[in-house]
C-alpha atoms as an extended CHARMM CRD file, in Angstrom:
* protein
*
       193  EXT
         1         1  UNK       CA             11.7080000000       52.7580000000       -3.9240000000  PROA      1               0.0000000000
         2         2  UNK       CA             11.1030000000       55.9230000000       -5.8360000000  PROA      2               0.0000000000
         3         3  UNK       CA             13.5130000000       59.1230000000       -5.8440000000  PROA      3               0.0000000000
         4         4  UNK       CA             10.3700000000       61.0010000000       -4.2820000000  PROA      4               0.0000000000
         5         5  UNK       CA             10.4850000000       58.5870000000       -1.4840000000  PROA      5               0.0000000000
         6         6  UNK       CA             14.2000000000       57.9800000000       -0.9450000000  PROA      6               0.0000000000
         7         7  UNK       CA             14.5150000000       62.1860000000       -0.5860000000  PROA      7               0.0000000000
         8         8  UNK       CA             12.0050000000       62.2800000000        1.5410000000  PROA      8               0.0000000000
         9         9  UNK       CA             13.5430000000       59.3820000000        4.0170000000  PROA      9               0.0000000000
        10        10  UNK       CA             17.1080000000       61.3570000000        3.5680000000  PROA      10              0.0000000000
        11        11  UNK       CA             15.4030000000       64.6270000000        4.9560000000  PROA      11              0.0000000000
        12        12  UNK       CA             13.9250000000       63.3750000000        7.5880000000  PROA      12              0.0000000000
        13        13  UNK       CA             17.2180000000       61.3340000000        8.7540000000  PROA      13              0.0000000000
        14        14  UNK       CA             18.9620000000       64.5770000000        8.5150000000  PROA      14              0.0000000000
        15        15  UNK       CA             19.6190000000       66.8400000000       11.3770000000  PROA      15              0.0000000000
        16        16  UNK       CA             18.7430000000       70.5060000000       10.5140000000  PROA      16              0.0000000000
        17        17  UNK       CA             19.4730000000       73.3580000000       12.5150000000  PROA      17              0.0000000000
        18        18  UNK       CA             16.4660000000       75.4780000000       13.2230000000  PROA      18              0.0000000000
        19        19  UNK       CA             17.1860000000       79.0300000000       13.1270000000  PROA      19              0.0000000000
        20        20  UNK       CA             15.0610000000       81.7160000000       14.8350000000  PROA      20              0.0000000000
        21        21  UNK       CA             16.4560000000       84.9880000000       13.0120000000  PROA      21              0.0000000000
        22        22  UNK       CA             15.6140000000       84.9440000000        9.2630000000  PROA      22              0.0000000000
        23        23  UNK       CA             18.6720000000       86.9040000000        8.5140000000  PROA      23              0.0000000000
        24        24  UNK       CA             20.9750000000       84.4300000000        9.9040000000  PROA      24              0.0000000000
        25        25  UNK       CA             19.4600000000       81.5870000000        8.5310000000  PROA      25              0.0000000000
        26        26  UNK       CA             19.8790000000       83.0660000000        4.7940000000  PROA      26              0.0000000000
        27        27  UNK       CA             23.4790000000       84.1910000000        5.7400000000  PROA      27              0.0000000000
        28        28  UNK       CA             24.4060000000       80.5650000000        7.1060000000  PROA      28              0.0000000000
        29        29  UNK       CA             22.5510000000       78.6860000000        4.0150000000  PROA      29              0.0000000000
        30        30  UNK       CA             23.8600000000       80.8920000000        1.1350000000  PROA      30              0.0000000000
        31        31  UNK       CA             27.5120000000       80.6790000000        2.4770000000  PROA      31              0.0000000000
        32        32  UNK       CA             27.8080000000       77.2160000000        3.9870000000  PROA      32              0.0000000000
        33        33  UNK       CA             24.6960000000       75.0340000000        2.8460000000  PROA      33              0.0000000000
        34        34  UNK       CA             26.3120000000       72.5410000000        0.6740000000  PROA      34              0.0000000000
        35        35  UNK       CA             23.5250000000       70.1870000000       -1.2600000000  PROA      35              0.0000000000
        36        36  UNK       CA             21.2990000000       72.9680000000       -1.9240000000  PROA      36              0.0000000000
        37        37  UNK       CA             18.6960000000       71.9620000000        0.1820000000  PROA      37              0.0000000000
        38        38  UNK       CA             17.6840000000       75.5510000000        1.6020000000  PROA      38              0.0000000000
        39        39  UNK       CA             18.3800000000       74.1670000000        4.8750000000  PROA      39              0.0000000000
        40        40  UNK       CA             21.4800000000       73.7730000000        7.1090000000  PROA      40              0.0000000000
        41        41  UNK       CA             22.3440000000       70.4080000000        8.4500000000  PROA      41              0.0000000000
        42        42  UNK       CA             24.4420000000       70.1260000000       11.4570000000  PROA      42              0.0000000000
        43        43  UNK       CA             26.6760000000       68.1930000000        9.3240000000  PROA      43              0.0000000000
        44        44  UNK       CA             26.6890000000       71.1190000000        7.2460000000  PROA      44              0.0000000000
        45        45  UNK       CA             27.7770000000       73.1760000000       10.1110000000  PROA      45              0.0000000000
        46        46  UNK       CA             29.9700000000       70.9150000000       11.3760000000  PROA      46              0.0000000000
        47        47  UNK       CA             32.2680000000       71.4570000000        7.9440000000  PROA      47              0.0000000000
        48        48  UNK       CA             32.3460000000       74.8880000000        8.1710000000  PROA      48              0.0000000000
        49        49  UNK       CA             35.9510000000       75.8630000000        8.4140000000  PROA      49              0.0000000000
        50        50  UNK       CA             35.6760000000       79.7400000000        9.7070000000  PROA      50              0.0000000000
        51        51  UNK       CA             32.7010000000       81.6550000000        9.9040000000  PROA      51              0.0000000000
        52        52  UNK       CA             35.0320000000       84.7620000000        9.2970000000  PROA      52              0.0000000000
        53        53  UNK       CA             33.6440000000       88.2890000000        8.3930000000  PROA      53              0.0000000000
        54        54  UNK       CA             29.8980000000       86.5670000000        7.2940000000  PROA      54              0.0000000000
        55        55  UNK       CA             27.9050000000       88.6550000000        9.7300000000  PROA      55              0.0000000000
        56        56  UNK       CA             30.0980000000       92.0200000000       10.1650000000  PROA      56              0.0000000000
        57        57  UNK       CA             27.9770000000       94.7460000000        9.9360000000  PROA      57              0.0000000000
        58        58  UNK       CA             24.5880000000       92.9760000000        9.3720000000  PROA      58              0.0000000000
        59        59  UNK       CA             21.8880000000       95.6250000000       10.9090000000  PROA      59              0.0000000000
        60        60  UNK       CA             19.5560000000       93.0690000000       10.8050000000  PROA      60              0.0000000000
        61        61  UNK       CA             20.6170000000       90.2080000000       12.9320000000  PROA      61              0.0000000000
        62        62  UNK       CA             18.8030000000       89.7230000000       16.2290000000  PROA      62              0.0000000000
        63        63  UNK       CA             19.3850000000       86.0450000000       17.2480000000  PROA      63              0.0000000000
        64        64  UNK       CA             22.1360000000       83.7460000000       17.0060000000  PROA      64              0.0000000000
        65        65  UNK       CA             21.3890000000       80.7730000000       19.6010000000  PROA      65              0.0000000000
        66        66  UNK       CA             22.6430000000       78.4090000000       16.9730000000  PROA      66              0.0000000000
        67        67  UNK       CA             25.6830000000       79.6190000000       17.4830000000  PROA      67              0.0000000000
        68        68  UNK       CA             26.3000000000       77.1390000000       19.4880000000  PROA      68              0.0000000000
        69        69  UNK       CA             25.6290000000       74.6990000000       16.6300000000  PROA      69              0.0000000000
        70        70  UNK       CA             29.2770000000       75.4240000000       15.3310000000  PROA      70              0.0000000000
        71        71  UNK       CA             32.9560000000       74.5380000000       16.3220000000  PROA      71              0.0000000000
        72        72  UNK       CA             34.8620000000       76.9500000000       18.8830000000  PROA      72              0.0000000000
        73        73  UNK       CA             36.9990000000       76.9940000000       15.9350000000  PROA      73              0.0000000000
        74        74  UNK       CA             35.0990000000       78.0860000000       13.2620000000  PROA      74              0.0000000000
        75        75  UNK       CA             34.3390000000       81.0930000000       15.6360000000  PROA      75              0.0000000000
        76        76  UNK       CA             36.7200000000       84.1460000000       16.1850000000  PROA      76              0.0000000000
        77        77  UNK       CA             36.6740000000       87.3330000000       18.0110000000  PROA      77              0.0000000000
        78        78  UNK       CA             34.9630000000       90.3810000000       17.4700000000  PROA      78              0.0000000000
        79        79  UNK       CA             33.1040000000       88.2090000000       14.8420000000  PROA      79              0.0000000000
        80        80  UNK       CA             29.5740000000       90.2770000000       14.9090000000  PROA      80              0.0000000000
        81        81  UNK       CA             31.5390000000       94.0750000000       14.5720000000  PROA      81              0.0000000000
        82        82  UNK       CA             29.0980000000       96.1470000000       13.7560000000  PROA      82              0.0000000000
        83        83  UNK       CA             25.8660000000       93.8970000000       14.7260000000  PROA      83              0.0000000000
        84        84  UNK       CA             23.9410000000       96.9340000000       16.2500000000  PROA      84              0.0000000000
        85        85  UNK       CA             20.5850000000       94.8260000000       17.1840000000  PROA      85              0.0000000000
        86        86  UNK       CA             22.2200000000       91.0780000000       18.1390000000  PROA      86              0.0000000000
        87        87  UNK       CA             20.3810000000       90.6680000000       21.0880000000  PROA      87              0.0000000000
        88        88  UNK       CA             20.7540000000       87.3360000000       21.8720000000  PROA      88              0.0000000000
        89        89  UNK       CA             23.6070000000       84.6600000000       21.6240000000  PROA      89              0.0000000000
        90        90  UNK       CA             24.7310000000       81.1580000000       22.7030000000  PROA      90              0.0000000000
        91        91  UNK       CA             28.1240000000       79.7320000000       22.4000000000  PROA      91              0.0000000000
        92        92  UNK       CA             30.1610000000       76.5320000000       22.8810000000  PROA      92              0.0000000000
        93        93  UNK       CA             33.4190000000       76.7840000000       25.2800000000  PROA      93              0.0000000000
        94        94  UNK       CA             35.6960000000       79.1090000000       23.3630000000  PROA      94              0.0000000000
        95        95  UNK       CA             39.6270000000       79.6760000000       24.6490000000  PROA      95              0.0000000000
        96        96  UNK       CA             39.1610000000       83.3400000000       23.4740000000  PROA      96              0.0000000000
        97        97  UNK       CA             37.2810000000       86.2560000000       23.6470000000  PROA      97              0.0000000000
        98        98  UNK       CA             34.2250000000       86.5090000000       21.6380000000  PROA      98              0.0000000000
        99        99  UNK       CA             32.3980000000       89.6370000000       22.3820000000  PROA      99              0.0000000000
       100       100  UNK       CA             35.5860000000       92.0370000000       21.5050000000  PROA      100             0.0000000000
       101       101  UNK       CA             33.6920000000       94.1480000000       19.2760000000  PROA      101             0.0000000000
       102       102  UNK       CA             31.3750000000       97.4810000000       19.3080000000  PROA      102             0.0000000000
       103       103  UNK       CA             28.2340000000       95.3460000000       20.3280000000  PROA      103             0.0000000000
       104       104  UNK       CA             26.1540000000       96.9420000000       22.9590000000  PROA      104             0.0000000000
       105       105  UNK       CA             23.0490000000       95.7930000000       21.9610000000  PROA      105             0.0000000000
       106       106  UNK       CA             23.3770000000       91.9180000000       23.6000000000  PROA      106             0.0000000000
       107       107  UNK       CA             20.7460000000       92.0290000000       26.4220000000  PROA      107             0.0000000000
       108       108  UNK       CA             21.5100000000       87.6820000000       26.8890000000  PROA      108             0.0000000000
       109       109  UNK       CA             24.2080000000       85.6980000000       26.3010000000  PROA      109             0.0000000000
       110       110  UNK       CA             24.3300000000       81.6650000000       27.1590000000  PROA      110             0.0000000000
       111       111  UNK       CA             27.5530000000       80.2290000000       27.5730000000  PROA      111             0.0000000000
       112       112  UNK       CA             26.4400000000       76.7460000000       26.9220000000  PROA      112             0.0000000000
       113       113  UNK       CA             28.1220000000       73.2630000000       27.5470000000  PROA      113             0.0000000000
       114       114  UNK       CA             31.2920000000       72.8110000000       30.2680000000  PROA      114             0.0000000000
       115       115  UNK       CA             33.0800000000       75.9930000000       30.1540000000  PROA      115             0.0000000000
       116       116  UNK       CA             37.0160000000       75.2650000000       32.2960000000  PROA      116             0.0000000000
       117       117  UNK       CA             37.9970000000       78.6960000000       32.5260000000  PROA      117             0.0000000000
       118       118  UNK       CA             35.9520000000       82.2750000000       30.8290000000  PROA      118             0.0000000000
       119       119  UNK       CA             38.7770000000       83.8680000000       28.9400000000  PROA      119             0.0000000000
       120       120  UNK       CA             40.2570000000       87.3390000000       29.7360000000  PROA      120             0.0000000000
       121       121  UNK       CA             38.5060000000       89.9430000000       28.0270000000  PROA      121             0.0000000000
       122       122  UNK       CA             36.0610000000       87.6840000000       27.0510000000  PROA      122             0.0000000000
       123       123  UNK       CA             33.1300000000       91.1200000000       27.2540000000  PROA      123             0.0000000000
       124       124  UNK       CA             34.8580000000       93.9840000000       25.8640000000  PROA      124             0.0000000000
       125       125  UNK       CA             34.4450000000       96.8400000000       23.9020000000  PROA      125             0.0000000000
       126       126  UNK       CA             31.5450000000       99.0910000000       24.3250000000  PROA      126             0.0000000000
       127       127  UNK       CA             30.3460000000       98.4560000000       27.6500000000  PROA      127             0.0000000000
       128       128  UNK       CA             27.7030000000       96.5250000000       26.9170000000  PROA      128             0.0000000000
       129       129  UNK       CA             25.2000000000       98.3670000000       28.2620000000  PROA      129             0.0000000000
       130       130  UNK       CA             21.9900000000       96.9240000000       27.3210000000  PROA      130             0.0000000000
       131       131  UNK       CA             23.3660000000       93.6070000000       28.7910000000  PROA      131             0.0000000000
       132       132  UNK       CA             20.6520000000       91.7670000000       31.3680000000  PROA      132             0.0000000000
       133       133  UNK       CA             21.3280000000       87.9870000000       31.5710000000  PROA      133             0.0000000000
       134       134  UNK       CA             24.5690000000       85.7360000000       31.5900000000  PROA      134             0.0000000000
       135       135  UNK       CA             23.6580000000       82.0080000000       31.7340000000  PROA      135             0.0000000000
       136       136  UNK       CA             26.3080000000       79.5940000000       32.2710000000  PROA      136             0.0000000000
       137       137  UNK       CA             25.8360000000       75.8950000000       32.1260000000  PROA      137             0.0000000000
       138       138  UNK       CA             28.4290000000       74.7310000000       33.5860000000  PROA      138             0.0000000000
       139       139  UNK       CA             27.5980000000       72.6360000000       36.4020000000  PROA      139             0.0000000000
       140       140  UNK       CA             31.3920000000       73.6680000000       38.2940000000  PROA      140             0.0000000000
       141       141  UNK       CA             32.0170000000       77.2870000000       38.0630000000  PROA      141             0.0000000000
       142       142  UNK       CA             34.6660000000       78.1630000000       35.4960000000  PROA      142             0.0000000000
       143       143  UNK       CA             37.7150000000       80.0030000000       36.2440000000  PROA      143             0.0000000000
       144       144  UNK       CA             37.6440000000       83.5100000000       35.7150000000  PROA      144             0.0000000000
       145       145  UNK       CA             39.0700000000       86.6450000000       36.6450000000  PROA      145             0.0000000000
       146       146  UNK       CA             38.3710000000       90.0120000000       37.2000000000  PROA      146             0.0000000000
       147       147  UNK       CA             39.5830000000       91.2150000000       33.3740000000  PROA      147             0.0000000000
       148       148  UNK       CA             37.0430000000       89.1640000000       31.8540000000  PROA      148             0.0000000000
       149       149  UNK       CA             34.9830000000       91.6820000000       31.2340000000  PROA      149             0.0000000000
       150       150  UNK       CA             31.8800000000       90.4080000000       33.0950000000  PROA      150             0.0000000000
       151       151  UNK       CA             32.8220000000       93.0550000000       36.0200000000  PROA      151             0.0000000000
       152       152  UNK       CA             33.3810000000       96.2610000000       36.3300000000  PROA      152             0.0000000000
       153       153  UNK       CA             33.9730000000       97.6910000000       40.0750000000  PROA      153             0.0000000000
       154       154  UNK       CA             31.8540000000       96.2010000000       42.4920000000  PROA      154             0.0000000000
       155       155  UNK       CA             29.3370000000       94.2560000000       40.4630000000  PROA      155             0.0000000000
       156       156  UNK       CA             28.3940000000       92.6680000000       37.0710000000  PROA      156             0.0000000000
       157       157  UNK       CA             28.7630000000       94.4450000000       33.9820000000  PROA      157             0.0000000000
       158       158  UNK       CA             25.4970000000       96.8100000000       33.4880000000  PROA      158             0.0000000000
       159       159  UNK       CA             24.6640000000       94.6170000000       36.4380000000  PROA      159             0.0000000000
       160       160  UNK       CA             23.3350000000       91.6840000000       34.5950000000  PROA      160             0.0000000000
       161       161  UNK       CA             21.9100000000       88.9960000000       36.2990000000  PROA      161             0.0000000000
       162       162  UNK       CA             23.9030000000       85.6170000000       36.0560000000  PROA      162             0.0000000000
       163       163  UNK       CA             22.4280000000       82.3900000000       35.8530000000  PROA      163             0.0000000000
       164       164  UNK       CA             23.8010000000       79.3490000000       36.7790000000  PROA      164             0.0000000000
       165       165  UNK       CA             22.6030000000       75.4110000000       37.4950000000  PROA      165             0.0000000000
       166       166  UNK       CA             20.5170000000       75.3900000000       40.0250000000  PROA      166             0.0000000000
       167       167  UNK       CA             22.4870000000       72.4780000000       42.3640000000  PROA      167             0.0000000000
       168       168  UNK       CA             25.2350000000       75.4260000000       41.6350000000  PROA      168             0.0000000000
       169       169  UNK       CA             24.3920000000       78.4060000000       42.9410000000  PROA      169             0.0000000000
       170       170  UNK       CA             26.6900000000       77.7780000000       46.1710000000  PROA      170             0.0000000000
       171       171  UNK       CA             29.5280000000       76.3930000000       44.3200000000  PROA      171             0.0000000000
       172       172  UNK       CA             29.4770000000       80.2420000000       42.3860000000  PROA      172             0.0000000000
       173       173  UNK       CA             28.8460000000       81.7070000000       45.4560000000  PROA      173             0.0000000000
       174       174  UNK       CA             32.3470000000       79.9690000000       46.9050000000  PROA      174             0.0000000000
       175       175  UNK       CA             34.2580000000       80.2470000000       43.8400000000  PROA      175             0.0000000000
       176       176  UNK       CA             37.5170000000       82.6640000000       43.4870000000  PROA      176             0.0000000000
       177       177  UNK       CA             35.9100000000       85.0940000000       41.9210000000  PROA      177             0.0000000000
       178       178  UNK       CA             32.5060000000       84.8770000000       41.5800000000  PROA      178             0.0000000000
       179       179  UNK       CA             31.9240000000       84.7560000000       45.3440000000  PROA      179             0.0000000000
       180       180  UNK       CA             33.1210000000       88.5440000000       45.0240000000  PROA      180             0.0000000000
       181       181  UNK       CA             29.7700000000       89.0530000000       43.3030000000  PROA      181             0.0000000000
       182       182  UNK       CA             27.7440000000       86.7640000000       44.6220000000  PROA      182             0.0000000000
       183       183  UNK       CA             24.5490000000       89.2180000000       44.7680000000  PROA      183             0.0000000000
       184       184  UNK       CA             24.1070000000       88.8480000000       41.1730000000  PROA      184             0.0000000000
       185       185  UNK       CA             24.2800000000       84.8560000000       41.1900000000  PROA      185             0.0000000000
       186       186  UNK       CA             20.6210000000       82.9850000000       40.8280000000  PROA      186             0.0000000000
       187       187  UNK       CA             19.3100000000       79.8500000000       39.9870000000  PROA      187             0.0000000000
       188       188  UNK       CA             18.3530000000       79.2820000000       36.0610000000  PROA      188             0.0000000000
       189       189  UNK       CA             15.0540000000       78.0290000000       37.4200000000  PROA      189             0.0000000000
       190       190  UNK       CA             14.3510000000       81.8300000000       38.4640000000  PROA      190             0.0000000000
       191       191  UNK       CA             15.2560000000       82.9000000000       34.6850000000  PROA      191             0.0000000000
       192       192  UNK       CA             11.8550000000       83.7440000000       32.9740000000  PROA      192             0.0000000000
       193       193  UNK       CA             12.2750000000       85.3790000000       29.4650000000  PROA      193             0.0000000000
C-alpha cells in the first residue's frame, strides 16, 4: 500500500471536530493540534489538559458548540473574559460555574448531555442581557437553585426562553425550582433558530 493511500485511510478513520467559527478553529489547532494535520481530532481534544486563558479577550469569537467536544475538566470558569461577540455555546455537565465572566453577548447556550444538578452561580457577571435561549438536555430536570444565575426575581434571566426534552416539559414544570418559572419552560421541538 502506498504512503498516499495509507494517509488517506488514517484521515478518514479519524474523528475530526468540525468547527463553525474560524477563529476558534485556528485557536484550538495552533494550541492543541498535535500531528500537524490542520485539523483537530477528538482524540486531539480529548488530550487537552486545560484550555486555560486560550480565548480571553478574543473579539472575534462567535461560536463555540464544540465546546462540548472537550472534558468538564479541561474547562474552567470565566474562561471566555472578555469574549464581547460569543454568541453561542454548548457544554458538557460541569460541577462549576462557567459563564462567571463579563460576557453579555451569549444570546444561546446548550447545556448538553445529563446535567445532576446546574451549579450556583453558574450565569453571572454582567447580566447577560442579550441572553434568549437555554436548552437543557437532560431528560430529568437537574437540581438547581435560585443563585444559579438563570433567575432573577420572578422570571428567567433577560427572560430567556428554556428548552427542555419534549417528554419533559412536565417533569420541569414539577421540579423544585423550575416549577417557580414554569412560563418560560417549552418543548425543544418549538425551538426554531
Amino acid at each position: 500500500m502506498s504512503l498516499f493511500r495509507r494517509r488517506l485511510l488514517e484521515m478518514q478513520n479519524k474523528r475530526y471536530i468540525r468547527f463553525e467559527d474560524p477563529e476558534v478553529k485556528r485557536i484550538c489547532i495552533e494550541n492543541w493540534d498535535k500531528d500537524g494535520d490542520g485539523e483537530l481530532s477528538m482524540e486531539e481534544a480529548a488530550a487537552v489538559s486545560s484550555i486555560g486563558t486560550k480565548f480571553y479577550d478574543n473579539p472575534k469569537i462567535e461560536s463555540f458548540d464544540e465546546l462540548v467536544r472537550f472534558k468538564a475538566s479541561q474547562l474552567q470558569a470565566g474562561m471566555f473574559q472578555g469574549c464581547k461577540r460569543l454568541k453561542y455555546i454548548s457544554v458538557p455537565p460541569i460541577p462549576f460555574g462557567i459563564f462567571n465572566d463579563n460576557v453579555d453577548s451569549y444570546e444561546r447556550v446548550r447545556l448538553c448531555g445529563e446535567w445532576k444538578r446546574i451549579p450556583d452561580y453558574f450565569f453571572w457577571g454582567s447580566g447577560k442581557r442579550n441572553l434568549k435561549v437555554i436548552i437543557i438536555e437532560s431528560g430529568i430536570p437537574p437540581k438547581i437553585t435560585n443563585i444559579s444565575g438563570f433567575f432573577y426575581g420572578n422570571h428567567t434571566t433577560n427572560f430567556a426562553k428554556i428548552y427542555v426534552p419534549n417528554n419533559s416539559v412536565e417533569k420541569y414544570r414539577e421540579a423544585a425550582v423550575w416549577k417557580d418559572y414554569k412560563e418560560f419552560i417549552y418543548p425543544l421541538s418549538e425551538y426554531h433558530p
